[in-house]
Structures are given as structure tokens and as C-alpha cells.
Tab-separated table of C-alpha atoms in Angstrom:
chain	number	residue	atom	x	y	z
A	1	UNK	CA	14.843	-1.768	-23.295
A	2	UNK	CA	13.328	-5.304	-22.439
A	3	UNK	CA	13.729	-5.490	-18.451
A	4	UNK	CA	13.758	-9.024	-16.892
A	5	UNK	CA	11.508	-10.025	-14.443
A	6	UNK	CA	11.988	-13.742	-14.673
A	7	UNK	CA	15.181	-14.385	-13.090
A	8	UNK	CA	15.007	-15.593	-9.411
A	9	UNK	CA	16.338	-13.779	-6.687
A	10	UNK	CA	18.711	-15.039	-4.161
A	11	UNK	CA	17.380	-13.170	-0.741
A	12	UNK	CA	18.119	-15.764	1.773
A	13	UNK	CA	20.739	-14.098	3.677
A	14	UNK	CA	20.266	-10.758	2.618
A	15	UNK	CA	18.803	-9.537	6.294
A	16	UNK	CA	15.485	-9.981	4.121
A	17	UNK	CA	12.552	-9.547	6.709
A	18	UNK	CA	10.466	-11.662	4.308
A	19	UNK	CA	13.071	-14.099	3.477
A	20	UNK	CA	14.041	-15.122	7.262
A	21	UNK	CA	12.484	-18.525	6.869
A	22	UNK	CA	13.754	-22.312	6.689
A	23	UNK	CA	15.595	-23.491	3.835
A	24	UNK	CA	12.054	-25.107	1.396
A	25	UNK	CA	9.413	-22.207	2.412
A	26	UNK	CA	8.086	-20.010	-0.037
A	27	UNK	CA	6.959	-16.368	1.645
A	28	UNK	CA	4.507	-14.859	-0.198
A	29	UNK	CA	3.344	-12.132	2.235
A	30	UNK	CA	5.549	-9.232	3.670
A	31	UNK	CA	4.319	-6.246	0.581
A	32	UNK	CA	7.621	-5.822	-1.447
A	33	UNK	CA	8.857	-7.665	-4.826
A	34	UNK	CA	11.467	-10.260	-5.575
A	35	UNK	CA	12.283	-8.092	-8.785
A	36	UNK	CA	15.485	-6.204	-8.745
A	37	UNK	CA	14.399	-2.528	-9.019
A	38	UNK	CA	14.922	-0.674	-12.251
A	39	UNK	CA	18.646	-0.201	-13.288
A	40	UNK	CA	18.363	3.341	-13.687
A	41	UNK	CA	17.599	3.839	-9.781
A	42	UNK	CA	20.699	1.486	-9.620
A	43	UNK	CA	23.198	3.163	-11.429
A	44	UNK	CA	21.873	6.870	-9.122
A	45	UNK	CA	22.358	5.202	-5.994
A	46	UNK	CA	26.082	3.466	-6.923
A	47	UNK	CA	27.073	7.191	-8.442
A	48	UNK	CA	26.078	8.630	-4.985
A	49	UNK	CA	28.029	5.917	-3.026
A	50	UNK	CA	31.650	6.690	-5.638
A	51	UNK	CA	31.496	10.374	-4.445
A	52	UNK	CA	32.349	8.904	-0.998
A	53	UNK	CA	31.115	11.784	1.521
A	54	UNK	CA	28.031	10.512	3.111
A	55	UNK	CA	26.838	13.527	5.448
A	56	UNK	CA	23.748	14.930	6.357
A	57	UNK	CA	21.208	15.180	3.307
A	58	UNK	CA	18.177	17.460	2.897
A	59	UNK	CA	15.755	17.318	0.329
A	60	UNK	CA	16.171	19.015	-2.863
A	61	UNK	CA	13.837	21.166	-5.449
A	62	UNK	CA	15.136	18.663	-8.184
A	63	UNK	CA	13.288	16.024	-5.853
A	64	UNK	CA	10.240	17.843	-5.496
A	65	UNK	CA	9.784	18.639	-9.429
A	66	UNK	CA	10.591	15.147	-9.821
A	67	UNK	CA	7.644	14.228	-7.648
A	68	UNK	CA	5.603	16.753	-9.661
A	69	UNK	CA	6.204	15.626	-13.049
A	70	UNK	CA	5.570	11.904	-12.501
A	71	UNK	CA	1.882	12.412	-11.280
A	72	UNK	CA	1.249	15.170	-13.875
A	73	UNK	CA	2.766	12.415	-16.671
A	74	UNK	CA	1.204	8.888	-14.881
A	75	UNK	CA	-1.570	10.626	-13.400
A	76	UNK	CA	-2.768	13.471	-15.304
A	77	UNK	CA	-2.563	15.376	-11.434
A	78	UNK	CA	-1.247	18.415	-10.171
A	79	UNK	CA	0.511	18.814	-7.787
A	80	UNK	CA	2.083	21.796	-6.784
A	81	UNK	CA	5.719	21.544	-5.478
A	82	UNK	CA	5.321	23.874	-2.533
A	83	UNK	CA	2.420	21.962	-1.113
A	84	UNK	CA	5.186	18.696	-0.604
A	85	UNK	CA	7.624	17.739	2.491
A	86	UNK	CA	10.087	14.652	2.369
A	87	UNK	CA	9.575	12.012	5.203
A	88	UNK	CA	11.087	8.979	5.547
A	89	UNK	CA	8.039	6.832	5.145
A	90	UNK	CA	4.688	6.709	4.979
A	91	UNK	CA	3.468	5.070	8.215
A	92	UNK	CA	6.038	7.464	9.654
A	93	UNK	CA	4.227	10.120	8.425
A	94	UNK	CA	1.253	8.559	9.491
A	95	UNK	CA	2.358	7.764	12.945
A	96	UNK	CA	3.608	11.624	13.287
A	97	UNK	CA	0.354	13.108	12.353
A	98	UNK	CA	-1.628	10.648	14.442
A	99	UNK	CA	0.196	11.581	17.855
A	100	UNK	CA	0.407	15.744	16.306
A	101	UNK	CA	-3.137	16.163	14.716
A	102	UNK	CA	-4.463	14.213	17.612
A	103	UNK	CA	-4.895	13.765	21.245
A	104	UNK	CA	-4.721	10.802	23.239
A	105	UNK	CA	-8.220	8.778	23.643
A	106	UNK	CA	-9.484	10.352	20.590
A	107	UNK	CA	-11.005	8.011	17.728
A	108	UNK	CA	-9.049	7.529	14.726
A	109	UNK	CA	-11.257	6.061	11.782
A	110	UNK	CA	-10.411	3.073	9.638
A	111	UNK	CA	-12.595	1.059	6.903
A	112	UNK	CA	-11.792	-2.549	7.200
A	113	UNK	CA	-10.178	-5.165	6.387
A	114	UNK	CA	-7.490	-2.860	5.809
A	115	UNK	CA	-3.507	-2.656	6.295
A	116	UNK	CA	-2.388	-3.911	9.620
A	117	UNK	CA	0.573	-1.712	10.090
A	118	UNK	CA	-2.306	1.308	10.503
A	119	UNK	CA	-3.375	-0.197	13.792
A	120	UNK	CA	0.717	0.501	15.453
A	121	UNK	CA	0.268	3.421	14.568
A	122	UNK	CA	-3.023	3.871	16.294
A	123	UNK	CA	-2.673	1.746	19.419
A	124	UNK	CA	0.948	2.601	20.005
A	125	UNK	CA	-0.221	6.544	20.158
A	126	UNK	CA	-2.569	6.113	23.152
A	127	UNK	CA	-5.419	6.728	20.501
A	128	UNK	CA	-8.537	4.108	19.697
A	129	UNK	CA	-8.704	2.337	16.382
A	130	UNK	CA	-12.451	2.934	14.972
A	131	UNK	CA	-13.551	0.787	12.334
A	132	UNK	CA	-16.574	0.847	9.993
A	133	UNK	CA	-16.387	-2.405	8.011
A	134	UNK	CA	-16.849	-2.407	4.420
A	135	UNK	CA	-20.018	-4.361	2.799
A	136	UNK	CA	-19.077	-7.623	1.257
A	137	UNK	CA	-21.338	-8.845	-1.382
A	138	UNK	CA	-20.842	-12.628	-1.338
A	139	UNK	CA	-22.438	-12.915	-5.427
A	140	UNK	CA	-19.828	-10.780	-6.683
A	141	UNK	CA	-17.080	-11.013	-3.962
A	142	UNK	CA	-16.694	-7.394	-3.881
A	143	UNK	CA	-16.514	-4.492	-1.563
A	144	UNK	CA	-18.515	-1.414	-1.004
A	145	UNK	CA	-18.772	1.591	1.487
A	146	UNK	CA	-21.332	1.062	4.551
A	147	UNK	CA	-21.949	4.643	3.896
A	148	UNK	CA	-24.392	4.698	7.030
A	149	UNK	CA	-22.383	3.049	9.186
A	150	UNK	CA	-19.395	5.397	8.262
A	151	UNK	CA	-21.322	8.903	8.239
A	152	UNK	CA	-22.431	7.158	12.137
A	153	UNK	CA	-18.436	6.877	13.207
A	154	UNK	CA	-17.571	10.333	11.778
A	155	UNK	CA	-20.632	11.531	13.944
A	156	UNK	CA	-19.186	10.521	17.072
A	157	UNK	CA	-17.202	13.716	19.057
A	158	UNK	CA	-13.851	11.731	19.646
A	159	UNK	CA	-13.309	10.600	15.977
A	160	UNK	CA	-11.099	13.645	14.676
A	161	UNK	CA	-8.793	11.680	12.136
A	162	UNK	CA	-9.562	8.849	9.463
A	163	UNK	CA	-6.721	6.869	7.550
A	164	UNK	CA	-8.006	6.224	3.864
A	165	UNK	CA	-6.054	3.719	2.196
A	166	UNK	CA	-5.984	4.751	-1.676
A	167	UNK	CA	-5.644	2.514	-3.524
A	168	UNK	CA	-7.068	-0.277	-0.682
A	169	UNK	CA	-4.974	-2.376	0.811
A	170	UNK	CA	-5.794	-5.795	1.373
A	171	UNK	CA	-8.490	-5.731	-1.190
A	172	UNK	CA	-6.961	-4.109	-4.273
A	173	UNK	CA	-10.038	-1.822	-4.603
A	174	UNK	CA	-9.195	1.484	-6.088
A	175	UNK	CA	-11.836	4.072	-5.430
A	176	UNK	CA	-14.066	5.849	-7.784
A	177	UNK	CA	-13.572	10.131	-7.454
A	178	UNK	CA	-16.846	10.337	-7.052
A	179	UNK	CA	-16.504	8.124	-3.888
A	180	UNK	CA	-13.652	9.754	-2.828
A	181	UNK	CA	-15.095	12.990	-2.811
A	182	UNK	CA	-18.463	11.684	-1.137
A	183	UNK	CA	-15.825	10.365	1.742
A	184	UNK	CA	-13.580	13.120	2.337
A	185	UNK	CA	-16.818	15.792	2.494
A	186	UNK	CA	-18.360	13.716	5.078
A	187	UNK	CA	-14.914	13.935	6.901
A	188	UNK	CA	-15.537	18.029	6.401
A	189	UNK	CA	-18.487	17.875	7.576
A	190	UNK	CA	-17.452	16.532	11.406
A	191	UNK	CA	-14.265	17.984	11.089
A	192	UNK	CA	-12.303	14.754	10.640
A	193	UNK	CA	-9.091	15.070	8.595
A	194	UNK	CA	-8.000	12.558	6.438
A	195	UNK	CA	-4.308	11.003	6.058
A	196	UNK	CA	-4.518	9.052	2.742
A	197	UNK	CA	-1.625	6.556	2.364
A	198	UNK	CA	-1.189	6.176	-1.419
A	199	UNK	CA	1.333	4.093	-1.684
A	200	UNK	CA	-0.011	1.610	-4.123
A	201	UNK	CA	-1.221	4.089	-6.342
A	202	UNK	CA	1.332	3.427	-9.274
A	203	UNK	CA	0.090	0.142	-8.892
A	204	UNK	CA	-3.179	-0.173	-11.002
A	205	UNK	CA	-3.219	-2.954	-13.270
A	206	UNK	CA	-6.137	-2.539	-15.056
A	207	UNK	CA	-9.296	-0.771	-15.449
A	208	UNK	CA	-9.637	3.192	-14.397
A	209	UNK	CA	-6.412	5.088	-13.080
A	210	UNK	CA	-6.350	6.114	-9.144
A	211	UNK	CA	-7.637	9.615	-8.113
A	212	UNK	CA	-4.631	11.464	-6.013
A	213	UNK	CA	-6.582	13.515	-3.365
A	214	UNK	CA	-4.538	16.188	-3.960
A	215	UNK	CA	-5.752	16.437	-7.106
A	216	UNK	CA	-9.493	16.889	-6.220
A	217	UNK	CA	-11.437	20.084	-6.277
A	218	UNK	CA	-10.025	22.279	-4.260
A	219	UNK	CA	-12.835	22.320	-1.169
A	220	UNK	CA	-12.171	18.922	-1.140
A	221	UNK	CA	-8.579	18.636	-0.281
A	222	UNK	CA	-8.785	21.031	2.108
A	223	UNK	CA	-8.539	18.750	5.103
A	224	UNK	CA	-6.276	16.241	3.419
A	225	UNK	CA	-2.898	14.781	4.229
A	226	UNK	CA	-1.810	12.470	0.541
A	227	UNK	CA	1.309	10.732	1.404
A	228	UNK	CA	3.056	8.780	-1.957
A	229	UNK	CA	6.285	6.990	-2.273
A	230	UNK	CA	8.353	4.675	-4.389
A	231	UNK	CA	8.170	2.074	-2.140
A	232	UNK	CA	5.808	-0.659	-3.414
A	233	UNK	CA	6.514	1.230	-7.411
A	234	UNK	CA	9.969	0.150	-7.507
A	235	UNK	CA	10.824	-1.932	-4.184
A	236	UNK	CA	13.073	0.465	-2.852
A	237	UNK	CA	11.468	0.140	0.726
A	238	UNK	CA	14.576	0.524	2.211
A	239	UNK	CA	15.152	3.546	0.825
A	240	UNK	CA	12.824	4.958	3.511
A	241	UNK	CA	11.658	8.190	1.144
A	242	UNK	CA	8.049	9.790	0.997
A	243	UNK	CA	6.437	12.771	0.111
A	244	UNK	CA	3.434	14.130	2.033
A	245	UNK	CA	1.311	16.461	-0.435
A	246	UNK	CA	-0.579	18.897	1.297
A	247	UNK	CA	-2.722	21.992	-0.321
A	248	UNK	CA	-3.972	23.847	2.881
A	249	UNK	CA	-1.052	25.666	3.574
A	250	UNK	CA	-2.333	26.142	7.590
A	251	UNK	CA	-2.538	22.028	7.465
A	252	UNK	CA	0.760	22.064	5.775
A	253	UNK	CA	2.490	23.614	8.562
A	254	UNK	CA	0.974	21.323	10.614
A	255	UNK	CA	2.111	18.111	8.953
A	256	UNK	CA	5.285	19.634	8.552
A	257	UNK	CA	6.048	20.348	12.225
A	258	UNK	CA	4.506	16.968	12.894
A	259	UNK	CA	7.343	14.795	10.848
A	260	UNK	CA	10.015	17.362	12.406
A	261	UNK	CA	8.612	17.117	16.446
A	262	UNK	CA	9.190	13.180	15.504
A	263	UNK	CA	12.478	13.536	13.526
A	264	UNK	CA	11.021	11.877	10.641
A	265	UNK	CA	12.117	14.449	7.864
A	266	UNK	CA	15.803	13.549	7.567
A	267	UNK	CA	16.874	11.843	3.995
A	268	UNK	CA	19.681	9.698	4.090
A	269	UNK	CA	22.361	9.199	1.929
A	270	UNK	CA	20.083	7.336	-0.986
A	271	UNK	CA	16.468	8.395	-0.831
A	272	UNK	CA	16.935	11.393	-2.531
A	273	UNK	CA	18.990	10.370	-5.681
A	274	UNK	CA	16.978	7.105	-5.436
A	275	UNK	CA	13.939	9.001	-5.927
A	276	UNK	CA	14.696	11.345	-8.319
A	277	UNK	CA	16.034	8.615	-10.441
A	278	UNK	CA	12.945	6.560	-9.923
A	279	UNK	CA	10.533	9.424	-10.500
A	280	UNK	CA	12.474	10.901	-13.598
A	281	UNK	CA	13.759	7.630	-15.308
A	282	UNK	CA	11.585	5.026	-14.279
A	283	UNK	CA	8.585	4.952	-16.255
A	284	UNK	CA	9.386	2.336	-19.151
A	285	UNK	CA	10.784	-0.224	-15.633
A	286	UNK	CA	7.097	0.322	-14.110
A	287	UNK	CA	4.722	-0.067	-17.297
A	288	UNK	CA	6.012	-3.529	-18.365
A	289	UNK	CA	6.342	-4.367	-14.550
A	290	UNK	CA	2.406	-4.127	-14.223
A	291	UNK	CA	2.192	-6.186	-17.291
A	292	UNK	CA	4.041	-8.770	-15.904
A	293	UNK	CA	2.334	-8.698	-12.472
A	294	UNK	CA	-1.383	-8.423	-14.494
A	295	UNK	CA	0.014	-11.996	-16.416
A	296	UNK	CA	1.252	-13.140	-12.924
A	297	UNK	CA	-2.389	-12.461	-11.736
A	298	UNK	CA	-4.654	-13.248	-14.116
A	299	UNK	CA	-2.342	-16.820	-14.074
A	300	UNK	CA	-3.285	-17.238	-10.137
A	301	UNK	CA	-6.879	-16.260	-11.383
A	302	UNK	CA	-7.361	-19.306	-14.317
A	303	UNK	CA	-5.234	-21.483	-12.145
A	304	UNK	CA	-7.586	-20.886	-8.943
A	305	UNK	CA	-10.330	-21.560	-10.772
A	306	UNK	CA	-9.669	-24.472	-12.299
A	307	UNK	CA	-8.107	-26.101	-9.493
A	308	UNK	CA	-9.391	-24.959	-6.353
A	309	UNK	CA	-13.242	-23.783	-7.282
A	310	UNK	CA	-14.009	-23.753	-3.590
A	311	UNK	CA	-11.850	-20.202	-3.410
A	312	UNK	CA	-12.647	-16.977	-5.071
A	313	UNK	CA	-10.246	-14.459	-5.911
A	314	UNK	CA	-11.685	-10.960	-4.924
A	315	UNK	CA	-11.696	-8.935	-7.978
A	316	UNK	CA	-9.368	-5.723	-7.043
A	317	UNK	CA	-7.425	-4.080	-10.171
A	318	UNK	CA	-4.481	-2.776	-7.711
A	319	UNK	CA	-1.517	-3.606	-5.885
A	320	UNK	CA	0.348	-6.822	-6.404
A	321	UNK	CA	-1.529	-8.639	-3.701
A	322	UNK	CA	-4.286	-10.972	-3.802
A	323	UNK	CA	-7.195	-10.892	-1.549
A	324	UNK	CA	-9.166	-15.343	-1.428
A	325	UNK	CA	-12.454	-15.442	-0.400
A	326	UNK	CA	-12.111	-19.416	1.703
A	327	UNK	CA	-15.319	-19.140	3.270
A	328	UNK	CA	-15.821	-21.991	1.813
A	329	UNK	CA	-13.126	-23.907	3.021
A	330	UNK	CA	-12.627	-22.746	6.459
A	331	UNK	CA	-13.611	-19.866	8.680
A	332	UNK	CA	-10.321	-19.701	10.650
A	333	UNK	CA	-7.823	-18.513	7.615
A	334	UNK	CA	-5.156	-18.394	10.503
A	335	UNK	CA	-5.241	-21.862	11.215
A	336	UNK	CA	-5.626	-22.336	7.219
A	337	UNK	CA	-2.098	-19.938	6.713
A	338	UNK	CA	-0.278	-21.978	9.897
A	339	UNK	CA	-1.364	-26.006	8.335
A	340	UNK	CA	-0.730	-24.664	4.569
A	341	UNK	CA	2.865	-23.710	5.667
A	342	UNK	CA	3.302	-26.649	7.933
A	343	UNK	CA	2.053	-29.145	5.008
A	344	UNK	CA	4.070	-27.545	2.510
A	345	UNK	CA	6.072	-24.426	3.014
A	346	UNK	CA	4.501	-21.494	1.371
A	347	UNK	CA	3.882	-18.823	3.709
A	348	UNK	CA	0.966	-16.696	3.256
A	349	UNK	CA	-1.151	-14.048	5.403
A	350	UNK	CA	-4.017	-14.668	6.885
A	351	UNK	CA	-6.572	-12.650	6.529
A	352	UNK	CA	-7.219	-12.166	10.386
A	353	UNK	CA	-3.871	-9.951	10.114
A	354	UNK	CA	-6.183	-7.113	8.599
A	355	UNK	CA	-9.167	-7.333	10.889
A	356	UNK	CA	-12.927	-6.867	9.709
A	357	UNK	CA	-13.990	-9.823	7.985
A	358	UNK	CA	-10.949	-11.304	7.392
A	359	UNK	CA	-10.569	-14.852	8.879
A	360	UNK	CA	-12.579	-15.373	6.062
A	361	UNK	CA	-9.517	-14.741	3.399
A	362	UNK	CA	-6.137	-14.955	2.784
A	363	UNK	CA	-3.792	-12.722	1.265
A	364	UNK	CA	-0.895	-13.528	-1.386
A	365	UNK	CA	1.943	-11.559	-2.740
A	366	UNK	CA	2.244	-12.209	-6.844
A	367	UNK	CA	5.428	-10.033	-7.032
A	368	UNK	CA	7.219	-12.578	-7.923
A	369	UNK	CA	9.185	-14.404	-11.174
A	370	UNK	CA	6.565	-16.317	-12.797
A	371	UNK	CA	8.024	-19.620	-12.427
A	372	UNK	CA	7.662	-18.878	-8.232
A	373	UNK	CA	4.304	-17.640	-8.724
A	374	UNK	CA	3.280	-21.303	-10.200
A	375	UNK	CA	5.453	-23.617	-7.305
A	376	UNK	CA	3.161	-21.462	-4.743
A	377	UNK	CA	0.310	-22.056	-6.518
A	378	UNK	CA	1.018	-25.677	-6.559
A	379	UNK	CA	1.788	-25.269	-2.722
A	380	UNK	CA	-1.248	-23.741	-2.366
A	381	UNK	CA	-3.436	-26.555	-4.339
A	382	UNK	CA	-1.222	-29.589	-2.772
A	383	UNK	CA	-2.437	-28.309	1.120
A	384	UNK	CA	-6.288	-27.059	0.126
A	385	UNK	CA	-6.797	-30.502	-1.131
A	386	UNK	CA	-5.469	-32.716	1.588
């Protein structure tokens, strides 16, 4: 089955948190897609809704094999089914373990630029938002771990939990397991544990898979928290379904009475049939989904370069976002993102939103229809220029 991607959406209206804007802007920020999700998730949700009882839901083994089977088939990973919980969201999940794992005034380690959405769940806790920044290599435009300057945070007596971002978000970076080993043994070693939000981990477009930590040896995912969801895979966001994977049975009980103290454990009426059907049906939707979103990408890349040589596209293989280098045009990118919408509508986010170095870059959602992906392009060439 061919699925289309190519239509344009209608989500004006829709109580669209992205789409709340005047009637010529293009938003190309807020991380979900203007595809609709696969029919097969569809046609589960709308046979839920006909059986017409709509109590309380709890989460099901089918659910939890389901989650099991699609990283052992996409992943090559095991994970067992008893090590998983439902939540209803990953930064819930991340928010309950922050305020349960935690205490108030402690330091909770980040590597930036990274998702903004982290630092709510930080500052909002009573707890302090440590960064170590990531190197940026200005020849290449990549990133790489300040492995000094991140041993030196984990050192210090009130850092007891780090949020790894796996794949990373803004950058699209998607870390070696050889890294990801070296990171989470340092964390062992000062008695850190790590919450790893994976939810762009279906997401690789090209190059070398993700690494679940779950799935590494097993003294290394002893002081790990992997939370996955369906979320960015199949923009069911709404949905509000996770899974939090988590081997050491003593953490385990942990997270789990974490995401129940803060009533974040409940599925409603469509996350769990949503799920299931994404998990279990879904695979053919995704695979020529990142096909289309590596043509939508590697589109933004030739067009960039051709037309606006003055901004480099950092080279990540994940996600459906696009981290610009515009050191070159500007070192305020907040400014850049408020007279780019002003001159011509498209909305994008500036990298300031994600801390570090990031008024140095702006980000862009691709997850669009191609034919969008090209007017915000244009939009984006029409207000560099002038």
C-alpha cells in the first residue's frame, strides 16, 4: 500500500497548538507532522469509539508485547515486557521522576542545546538545570561530547539525575553505543541516574540505527530510566501514551511509584488501542514516511545551499527537524525568527529556545507535504536576502 504524504492538511481550526496563527503564516516549529497518521491506527481508534463505553482504561499485556516486538523487529533490542509501565507521556514521566528520584536544590544534568520542554520540568520542580555544552566544530558543523567538562558536572555532590536525549533533540545527532555506554558509566560512577527520552528514536533517516539503553549490557542499564512513545513515529501526540522501560527491578519500582504519586499512569480511552495498532500494524506507514522526510530534507539541504550559502545545515541523520548554523548572518537568531515571520510569515524557532549555543541557529520542522516544505523555503530565502 502506497500511503500519501502529499496532500495538505487543513489544521487551522482544529485547536492545533501549532496552527493558532494568522491566516498567510507558515509554522514550521511546534515537533509534530502535518501527515495524517497511518490508517491502520485510524481504523483502531474509530472501532474503540463504535463500542460506545468509554470508562476507565488500564494498560494491557497485548500493549506491552506490542511494545516488545516493534523494538526487537525495528531495532534488533530486547526488551523484556515486565521491565515496562504505561505513562501518559514522556516529559510526564520525566517530570515524575525528577520531583521522585530527586530532592529539591539538587542538580539535574543536561547537554546542550537540547529540548526546551526539559528545563519545565527542571525549574518547575524546585531543582537546578546543569548544563555541560556540547563542542561545536565550526569546519564540520557538528557536535561532540565535552567529555571533561561533563565527567566535571557529574563530579559535583548535588548532580544526582541527568536527562539524555536519544536520539538528540535539536541537533538530530544520534549517538554512537560506544558513547552511550562511555556516558551512562560515568553517570555510575557518581551515582547519577539517567532518564533517556527516546522519543525520536524511530526517527533515523539515514546512516546507523539508534542504540535503546535498555538494550545495553546489562551493568550498563542498571541506573537507567528509557522512556519511548509513538508520539513523534506516527503524530499521535495527543494520544498522550508512553512506555518507560526499566531493567533494575529496585529502579523499576521506583519509576513506577513515581508516575502513580503524580497520577500520570492512567490510559485513556485511545492510547492503548492507538498504540497497539501503531506498534503492531504500522511499520510499512513509518518506512516510506522516513523516505519522504529524508527527500523533504535532503531538498532543504540542495536548496540551502544553493540559495542561501551563508547558512549551514548541521548534519544530524534523526528526527524531522533541522538544526541552521546563521552565524554568519546574525548572532541574535531570535530577532532573525521574529523579522523572518514579520517579513514573510513562516514561523520558525529560534535557536535561543534550546539554550547553549543556540542564538547562533535556528530550528525547522520538514514534516511537512513537499509542496509546503518548498513555499517555506522560499519564505525563508525571500527574508535572509532582504
Amino acid at each position: 500500500m502506497k500511503y500519501d504524504f502529499d496532500t495538505i492538511l487543513d489544521r487551522r481550526h482544529t485547536n492545533s497548538e501549532k496552527w493558532n496563527v494568522r491566516p498567510n503564516e507558515l509554522p514550521m516549529t511546534t515537533a509534530d507532522m502535518d501527515f495524517k497518521t497511518a490508517p491502520e491506527i485510524m481504523a483502531a481508534m474509530k472501532k474503540k469509539i463504535d463500542s460506545g463505553a468509554f470508562g476507565y482504561e488500564y494498560p494491557s499485556e497485548e500493549y506491552f508485547n506490542a511494545v516488545a516486538a516493534w523494538y526487537k523487529t525495528e531495532h534488533n533490542a530486547k526488551a523484556d515486557p515486565s521491565w515496562m509501565r504505561f505513562a501518559t507521556g514522556v516529559i510526564p514521566s520525566i517530570t515524575a521522576c525528577v520531583n521522585y528520584l530527586s530532592h529539591e536544590g539538587d542538580n539535574v544534568l543536561l547537554m546542550e542545546p537540547v529540548y526546551n520542554t526539559f528545563y519545565n520540568s527542571i525549574l518547575n520542580s524546585g531543582r537546578h538545570a546543569f548544563p555541560t555544552q556540547l563542542k561545536y566544530d565550526q569546519s564540520t558543523y557538528t557536535y561532540s561530547v565535552d567529555w571533561d567538562d561533563l565527567e566535571e558536572k557529574m563530579r559535583n555532590p548535588l548532580t544526582t539525575l541527568m536527562i539524555l536525549c536519544n536520539p538528540h533533540n535539536p541537533t538530530g545527532y544520534v549517538w554512537s553505543r560506544d558513547e552511550l555506554i562511555r556516558i551512562i558509566k560515568l553517570a555510575q560512577k557518581y551515582g547519577i541516574t539517567v532518564i533517556s527520552d527516546e522519543i525520536h528514536g524511530d526517527l533515523v533517516l539515514t546512516g546507523p540505527d539508534y542504540t535503546p539503553t535498555f538494550s545495553l549490557p546489562e551493568d550498563c542499564r542498571q541506573n537507567v530510566v528509557t522512556l519511548v512513545s509513538t508520539s513523534k513515529t506516527f503524530n499521535v501526540a495527543a494520544l498522550h501514551a508512553a512506555t518507560g522501560i526499566v531493567p533494575n527491578p529496585l529502579l523499576r519500582e521506583h519509576f513506577t511509584r513515581a508516575i502513580n504519586k503524580y497520577e500520570v499512569a492512567e490510559p485513556n480511552l485511545l492510547a492503548i488501542p492507538g498504540t497497539i495498532a501503531a506498534y503492531t500494524q504500522g511499520a510499512d506507514w513509518l518506512h516510506q514516511l522516513k523516505k519522504y522526510l529524508l527527500g523533504n530534507r535532503e531538498y532543504l539541504v540542495e536548496f540551502i545551499n544553493k540559495n542561501l550559502p551563508k547558512l549551514h545545515v548541521v548534519p544530524g541523520t534523526a528526527t524531522y527537524l533541522v538544526w541552521i548554523d546563521v552565524s554568519e548572518v546574525t548572532d541574535d537568531s531570535a530577532t532573525l525568527a521574529q523579522k523572518i515571520r514579520e517579513k514573510t510569515g513562516l514561523i520558525i524557532n529560534p535557536g535561543t529556545y534550546y539554550h547553549g549555543n543556540g542564538s547562533h541557529f535556528i530550528r525547522i520542522n520538514i514534516a511537512y507535504p513537499r509542496a509546503q516544505v518548498k513555499d517555506g523555503l522560499k519564505r525563508l530565502a525571500t527574508a535572509i536576502k532582504n
